[in-house]
CSV table of C-alpha atoms in Angstrom, one decimal:
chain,number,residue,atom,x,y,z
Q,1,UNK,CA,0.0,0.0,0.0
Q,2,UNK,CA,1.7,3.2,-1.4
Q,3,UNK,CA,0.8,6.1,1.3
Q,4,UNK,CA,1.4,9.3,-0.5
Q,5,UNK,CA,0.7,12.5,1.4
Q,6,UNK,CA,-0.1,15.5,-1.2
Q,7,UNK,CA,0.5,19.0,0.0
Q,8,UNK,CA,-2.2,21.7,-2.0
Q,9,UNK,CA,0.3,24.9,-2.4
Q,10,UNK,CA,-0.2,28.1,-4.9
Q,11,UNK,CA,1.0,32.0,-4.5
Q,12,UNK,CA,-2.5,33.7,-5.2
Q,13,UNK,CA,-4.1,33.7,-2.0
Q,14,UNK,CA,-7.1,36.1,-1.1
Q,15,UNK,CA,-5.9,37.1,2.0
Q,16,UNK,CA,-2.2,37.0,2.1
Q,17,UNK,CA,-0.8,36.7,-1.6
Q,18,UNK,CA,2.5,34.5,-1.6
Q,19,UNK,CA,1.9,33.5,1.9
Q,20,UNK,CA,3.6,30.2,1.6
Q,21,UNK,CA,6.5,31.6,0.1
Q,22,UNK,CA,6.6,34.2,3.1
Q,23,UNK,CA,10.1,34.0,4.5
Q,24,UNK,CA,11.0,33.7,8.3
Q,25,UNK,CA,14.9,33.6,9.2
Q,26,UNK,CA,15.7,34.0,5.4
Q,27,UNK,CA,13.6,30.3,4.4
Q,28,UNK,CA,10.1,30.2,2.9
Q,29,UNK,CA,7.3,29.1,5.1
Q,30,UNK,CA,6.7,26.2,2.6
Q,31,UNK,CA,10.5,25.0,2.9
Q,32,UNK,CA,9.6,24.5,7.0
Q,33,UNK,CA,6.8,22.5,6.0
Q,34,UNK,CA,8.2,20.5,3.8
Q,35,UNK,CA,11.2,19.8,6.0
Q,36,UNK,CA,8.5,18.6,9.0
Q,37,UNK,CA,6.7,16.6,6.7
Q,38,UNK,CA,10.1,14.7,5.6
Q,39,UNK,CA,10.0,13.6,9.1
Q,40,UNK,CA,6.7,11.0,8.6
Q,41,UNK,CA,7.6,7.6,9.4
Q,42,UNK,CA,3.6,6.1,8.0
Q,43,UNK,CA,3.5,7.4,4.6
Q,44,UNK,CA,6.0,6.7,1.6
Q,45,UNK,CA,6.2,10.5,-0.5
Q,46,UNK,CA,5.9,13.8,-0.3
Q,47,UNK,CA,4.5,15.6,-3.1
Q,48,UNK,CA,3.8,19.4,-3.8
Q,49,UNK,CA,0.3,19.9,-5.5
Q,50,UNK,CA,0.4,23.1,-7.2
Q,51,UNK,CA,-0.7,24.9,-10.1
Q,52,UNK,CA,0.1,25.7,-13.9
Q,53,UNK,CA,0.1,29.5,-13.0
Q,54,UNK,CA,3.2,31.3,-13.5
Q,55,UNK,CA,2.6,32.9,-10.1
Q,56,UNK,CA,3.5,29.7,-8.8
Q,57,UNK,CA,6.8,28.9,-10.6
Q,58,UNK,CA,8.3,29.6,-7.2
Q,59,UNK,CA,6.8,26.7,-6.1
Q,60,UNK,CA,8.7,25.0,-8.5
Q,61,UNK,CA,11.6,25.9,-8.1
Q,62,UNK,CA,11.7,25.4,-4.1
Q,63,UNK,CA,10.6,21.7,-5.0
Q,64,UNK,CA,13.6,21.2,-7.7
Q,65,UNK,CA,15.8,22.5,-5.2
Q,66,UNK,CA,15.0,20.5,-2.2
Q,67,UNK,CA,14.2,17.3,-4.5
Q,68,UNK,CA,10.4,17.2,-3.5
Q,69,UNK,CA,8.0,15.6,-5.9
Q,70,UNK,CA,5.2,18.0,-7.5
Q,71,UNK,CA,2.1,18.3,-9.7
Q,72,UNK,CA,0.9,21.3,-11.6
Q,73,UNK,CA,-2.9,21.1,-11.9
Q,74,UNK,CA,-6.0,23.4,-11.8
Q,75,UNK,CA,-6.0,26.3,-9.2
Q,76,UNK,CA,-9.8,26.7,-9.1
Q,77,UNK,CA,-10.6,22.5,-8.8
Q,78,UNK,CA,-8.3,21.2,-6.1
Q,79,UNK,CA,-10.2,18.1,-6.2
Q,80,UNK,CA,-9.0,17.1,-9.6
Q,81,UNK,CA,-5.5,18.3,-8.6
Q,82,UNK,CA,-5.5,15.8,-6.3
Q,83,UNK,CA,-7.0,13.2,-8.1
Q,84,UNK,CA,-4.9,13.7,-11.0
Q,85,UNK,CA,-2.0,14.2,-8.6
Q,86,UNK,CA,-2.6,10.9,-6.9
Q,87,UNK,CA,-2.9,8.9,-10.0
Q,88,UNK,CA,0.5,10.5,-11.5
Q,89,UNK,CA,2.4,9.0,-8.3
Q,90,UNK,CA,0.2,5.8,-8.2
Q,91,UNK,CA,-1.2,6.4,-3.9
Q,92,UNK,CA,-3.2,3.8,-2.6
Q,93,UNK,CA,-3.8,5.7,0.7
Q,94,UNK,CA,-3.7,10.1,0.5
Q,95,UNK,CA,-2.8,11.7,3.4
Q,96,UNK,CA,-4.1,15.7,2.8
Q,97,UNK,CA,-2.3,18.5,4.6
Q,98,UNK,CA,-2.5,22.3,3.3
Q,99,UNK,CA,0.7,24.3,2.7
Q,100,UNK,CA,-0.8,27.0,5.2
Q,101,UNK,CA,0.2,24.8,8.2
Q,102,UNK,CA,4.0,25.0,8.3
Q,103,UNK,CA,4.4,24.1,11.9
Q,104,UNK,CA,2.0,20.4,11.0
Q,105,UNK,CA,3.5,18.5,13.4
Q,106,UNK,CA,4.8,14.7,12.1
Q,107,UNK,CA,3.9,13.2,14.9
Q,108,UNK,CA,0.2,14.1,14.8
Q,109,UNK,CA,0.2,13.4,11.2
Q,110,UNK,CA,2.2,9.6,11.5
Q,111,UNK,CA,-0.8,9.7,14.3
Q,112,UNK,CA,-4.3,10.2,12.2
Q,113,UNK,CA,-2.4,7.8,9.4
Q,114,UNK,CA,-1.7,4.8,11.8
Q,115,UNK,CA,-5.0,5.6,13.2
Q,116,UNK,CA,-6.6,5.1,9.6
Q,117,UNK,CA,-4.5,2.1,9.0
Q,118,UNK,CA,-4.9,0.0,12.5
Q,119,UNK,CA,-8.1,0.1,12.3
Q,120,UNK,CA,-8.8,-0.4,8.4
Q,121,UNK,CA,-12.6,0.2,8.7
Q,122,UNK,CA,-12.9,3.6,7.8
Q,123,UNK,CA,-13.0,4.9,4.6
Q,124,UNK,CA,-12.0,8.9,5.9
Q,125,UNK,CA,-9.9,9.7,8.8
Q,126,UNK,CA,-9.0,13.3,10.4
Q,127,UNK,CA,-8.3,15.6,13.1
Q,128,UNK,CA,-10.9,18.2,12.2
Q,129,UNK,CA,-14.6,16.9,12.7
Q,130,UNK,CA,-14.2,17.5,16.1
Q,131,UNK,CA,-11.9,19.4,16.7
Q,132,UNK,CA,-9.4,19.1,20.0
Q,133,UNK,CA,-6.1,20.0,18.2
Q,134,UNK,CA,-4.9,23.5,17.3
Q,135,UNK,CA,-5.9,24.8,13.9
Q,136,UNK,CA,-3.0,24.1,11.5
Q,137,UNK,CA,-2.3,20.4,12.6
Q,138,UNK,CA,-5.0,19.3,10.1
Q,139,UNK,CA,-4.4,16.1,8.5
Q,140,UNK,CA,-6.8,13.7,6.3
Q,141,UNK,CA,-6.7,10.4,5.0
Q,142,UNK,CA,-8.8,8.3,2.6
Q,143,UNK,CA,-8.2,5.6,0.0
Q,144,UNK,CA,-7.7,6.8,-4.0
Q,145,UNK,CA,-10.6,4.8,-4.3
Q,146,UNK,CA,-12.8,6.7,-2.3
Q,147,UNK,CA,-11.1,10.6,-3.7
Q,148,UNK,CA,-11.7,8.8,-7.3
Q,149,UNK,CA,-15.1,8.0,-6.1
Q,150,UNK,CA,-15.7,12.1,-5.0
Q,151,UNK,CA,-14.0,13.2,-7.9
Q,152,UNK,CA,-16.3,11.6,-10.1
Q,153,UNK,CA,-19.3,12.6,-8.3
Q,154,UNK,CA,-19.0,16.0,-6.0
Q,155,UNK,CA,-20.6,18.8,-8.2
Q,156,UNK,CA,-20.5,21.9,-5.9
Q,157,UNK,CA,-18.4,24.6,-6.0
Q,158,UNK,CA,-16.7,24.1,-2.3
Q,159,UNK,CA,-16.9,20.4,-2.7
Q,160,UNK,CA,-14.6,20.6,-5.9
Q,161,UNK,CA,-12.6,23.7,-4.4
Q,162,UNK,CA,-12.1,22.5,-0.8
Q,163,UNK,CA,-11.6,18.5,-1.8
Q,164,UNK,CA,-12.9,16.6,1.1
Q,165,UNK,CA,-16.3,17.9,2.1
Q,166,UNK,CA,-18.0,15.4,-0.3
Q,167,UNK,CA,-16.9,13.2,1.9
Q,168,UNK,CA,-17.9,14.0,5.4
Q,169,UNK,CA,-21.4,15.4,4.3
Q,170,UNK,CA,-22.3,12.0,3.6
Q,171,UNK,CA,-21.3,10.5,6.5
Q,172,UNK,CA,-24.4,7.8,5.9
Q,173,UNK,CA,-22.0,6.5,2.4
Q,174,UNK,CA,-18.8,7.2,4.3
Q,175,UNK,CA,-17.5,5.9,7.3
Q,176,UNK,CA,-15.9,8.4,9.3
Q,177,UNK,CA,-13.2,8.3,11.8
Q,178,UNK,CA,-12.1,11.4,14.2
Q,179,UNK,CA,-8.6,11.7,15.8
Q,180,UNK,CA,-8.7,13.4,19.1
Q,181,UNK,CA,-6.0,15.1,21.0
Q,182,UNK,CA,-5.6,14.3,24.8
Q,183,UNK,CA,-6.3,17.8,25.8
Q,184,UNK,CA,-9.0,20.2,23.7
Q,185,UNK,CA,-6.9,22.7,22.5
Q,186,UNK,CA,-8.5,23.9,19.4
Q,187,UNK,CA,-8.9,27.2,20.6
Q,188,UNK,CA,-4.8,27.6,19.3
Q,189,UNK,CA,-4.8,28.8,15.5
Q,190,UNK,CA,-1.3,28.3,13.8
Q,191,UNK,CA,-2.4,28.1,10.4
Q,192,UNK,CA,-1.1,31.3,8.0
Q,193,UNK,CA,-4.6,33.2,6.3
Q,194,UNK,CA,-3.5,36.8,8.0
Q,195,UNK,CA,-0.6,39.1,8.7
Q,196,UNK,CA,-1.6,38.2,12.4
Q,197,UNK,CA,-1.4,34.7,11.8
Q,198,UNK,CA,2.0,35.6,9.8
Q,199,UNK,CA,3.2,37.6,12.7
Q,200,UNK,CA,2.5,34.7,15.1
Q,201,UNK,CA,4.1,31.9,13.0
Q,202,UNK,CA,7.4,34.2,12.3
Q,203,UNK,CA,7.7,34.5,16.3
Q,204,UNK,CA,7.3,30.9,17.5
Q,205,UNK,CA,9.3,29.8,14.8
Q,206,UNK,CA,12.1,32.6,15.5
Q,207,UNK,CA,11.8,31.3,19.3
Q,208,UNK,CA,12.1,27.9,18.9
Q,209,UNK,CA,13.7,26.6,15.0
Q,210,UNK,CA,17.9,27.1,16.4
Q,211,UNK,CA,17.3,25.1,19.5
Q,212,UNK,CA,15.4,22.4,17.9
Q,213,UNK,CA,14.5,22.8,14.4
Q,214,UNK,CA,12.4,19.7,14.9
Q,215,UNK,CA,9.8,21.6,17.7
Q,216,UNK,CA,6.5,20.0,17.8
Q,217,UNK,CA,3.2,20.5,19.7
Q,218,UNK,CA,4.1,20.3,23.3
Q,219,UNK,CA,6.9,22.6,22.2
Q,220,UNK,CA,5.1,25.4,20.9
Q,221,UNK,CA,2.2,25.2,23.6
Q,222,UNK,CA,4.7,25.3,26.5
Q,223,UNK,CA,6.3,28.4,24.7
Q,224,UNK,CA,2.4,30.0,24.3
Q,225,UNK,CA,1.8,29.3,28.1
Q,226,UNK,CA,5.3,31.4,29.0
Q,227,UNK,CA,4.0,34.1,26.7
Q,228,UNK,CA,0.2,34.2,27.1
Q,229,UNK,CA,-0.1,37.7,25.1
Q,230,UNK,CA,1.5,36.3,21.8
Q,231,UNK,CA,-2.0,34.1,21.5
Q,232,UNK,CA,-4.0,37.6,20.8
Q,233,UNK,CA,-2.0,38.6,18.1
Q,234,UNK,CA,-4.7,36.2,16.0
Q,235,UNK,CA,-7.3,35.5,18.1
Q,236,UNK,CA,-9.7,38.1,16.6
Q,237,UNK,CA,-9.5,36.1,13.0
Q,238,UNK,CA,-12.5,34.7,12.1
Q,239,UNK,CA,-12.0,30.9,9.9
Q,240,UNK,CA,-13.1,31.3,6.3
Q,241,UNK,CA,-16.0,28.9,6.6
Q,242,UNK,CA,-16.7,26.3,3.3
């Protein structure tokens, strides 16, 4: 079973254009990402969905340079990019992460993956229908035969734009399985949409990448409870909602 996790990336976002490309200590936010997800122990490749822009030819060329796999598909149908991106690299299992999580912690991620493949019942596992984990630790899994399944079928807008919700508003085709964190703490929100989330990211990486570039979730939530006042610099931003 080939376990491939695919990574959606472009440069045009609506809120912060070029965000994962943003640097913090001189490296883009995409090349943390990419070196975390390196780390996973339960999946066999990386790979870099992105699009045919030329706004995203930096993209590119971060992957040729670090020797990361990639796919060039539509911006607008992320659904297709990943189906077409999962049948280029031949996945049985796809592991879906978002390039605006660069401090995704491995662990987590090897975490909803075993979880998905211990128990070998489900057909979609995750971290985010309930959540208990801090927003930008968001990981999915499901079978290609199940993202062929929506990809031949979801007709929305948001269902073909947002890949997965196909999925868990049918959860009477579907079986779903949830991944839950020991301790709720899904009021945390270390995903990059805003300048604030920007200016957060840049500081707890800034504090914590030269002491231990491999930091993870404990790491970043001890730092947070030494500086309680870092956690407003977001905490007025509202989630784009599907």
């Amino acid at each position: 079973m080939k376990i491939v996790v695919i990574d959606q990336a472009r440069m045009t976002s609506t809120r912060l254009p070029g965000k994962v490309m943003k640097e913090v200590i001189e490296k883009p936010l995409l090349e943390y990402q990419i070196e975390r997800l390196r780390k996973l122990t339960e999946a066999n490749q990386l790979v870099i969905a992105t699009t045919t822009n030329d706004t995203d030819i930096p993209i590119v060329e971060l992957c040729n340079r670090m020797g990361v796999e990639y796919y060039k598909g539509s911006e607008e149908d992320v659904l297709s990019r990943y189906y077409e991106a999962a049948t280029k690299f031949e996945a049985d299992i796809v592991v879906r992460v978002t390039s605006d999580c660069p401090l995704i912690d491995p662990a987590i991620v090897d975490r909803v993956i075993k979880y998905y493949k211990d128990e070998g019942n489900y057909d979609y596992v995750s971290n985010t229908l309930i959540r208990t984990y801090p927003r930008g630790m968001d990981t999915e899994v499901f079978s290609f035969k199940v993202l062929e399944e929506v990809y031949l079928n979801a007709q929305e807008i948001s269902e073909r734009e947002h890949v997965t919700p196909f999925i868990y508003k049918n959860p009477g085709h579907y079986k779903l399985g949830n991944v839950r964190n020991n301790e709720d703490k899904s009021e945390h929100r270390w995903t990059v949409d805003t300048t604030e989330d920007f200016e957060l990211i840049s500081m707890i990486i800034e504090q914590l990448y030269f002491s231990n570039p491999s930091f993870g979730l404990s790491d970043i939530l001890e730092l947070l409870h030494d500086n309680p006042q870092w956690k407003k610099i977001n905490d007025s931003i509202e989630q784009k909602i599907i």
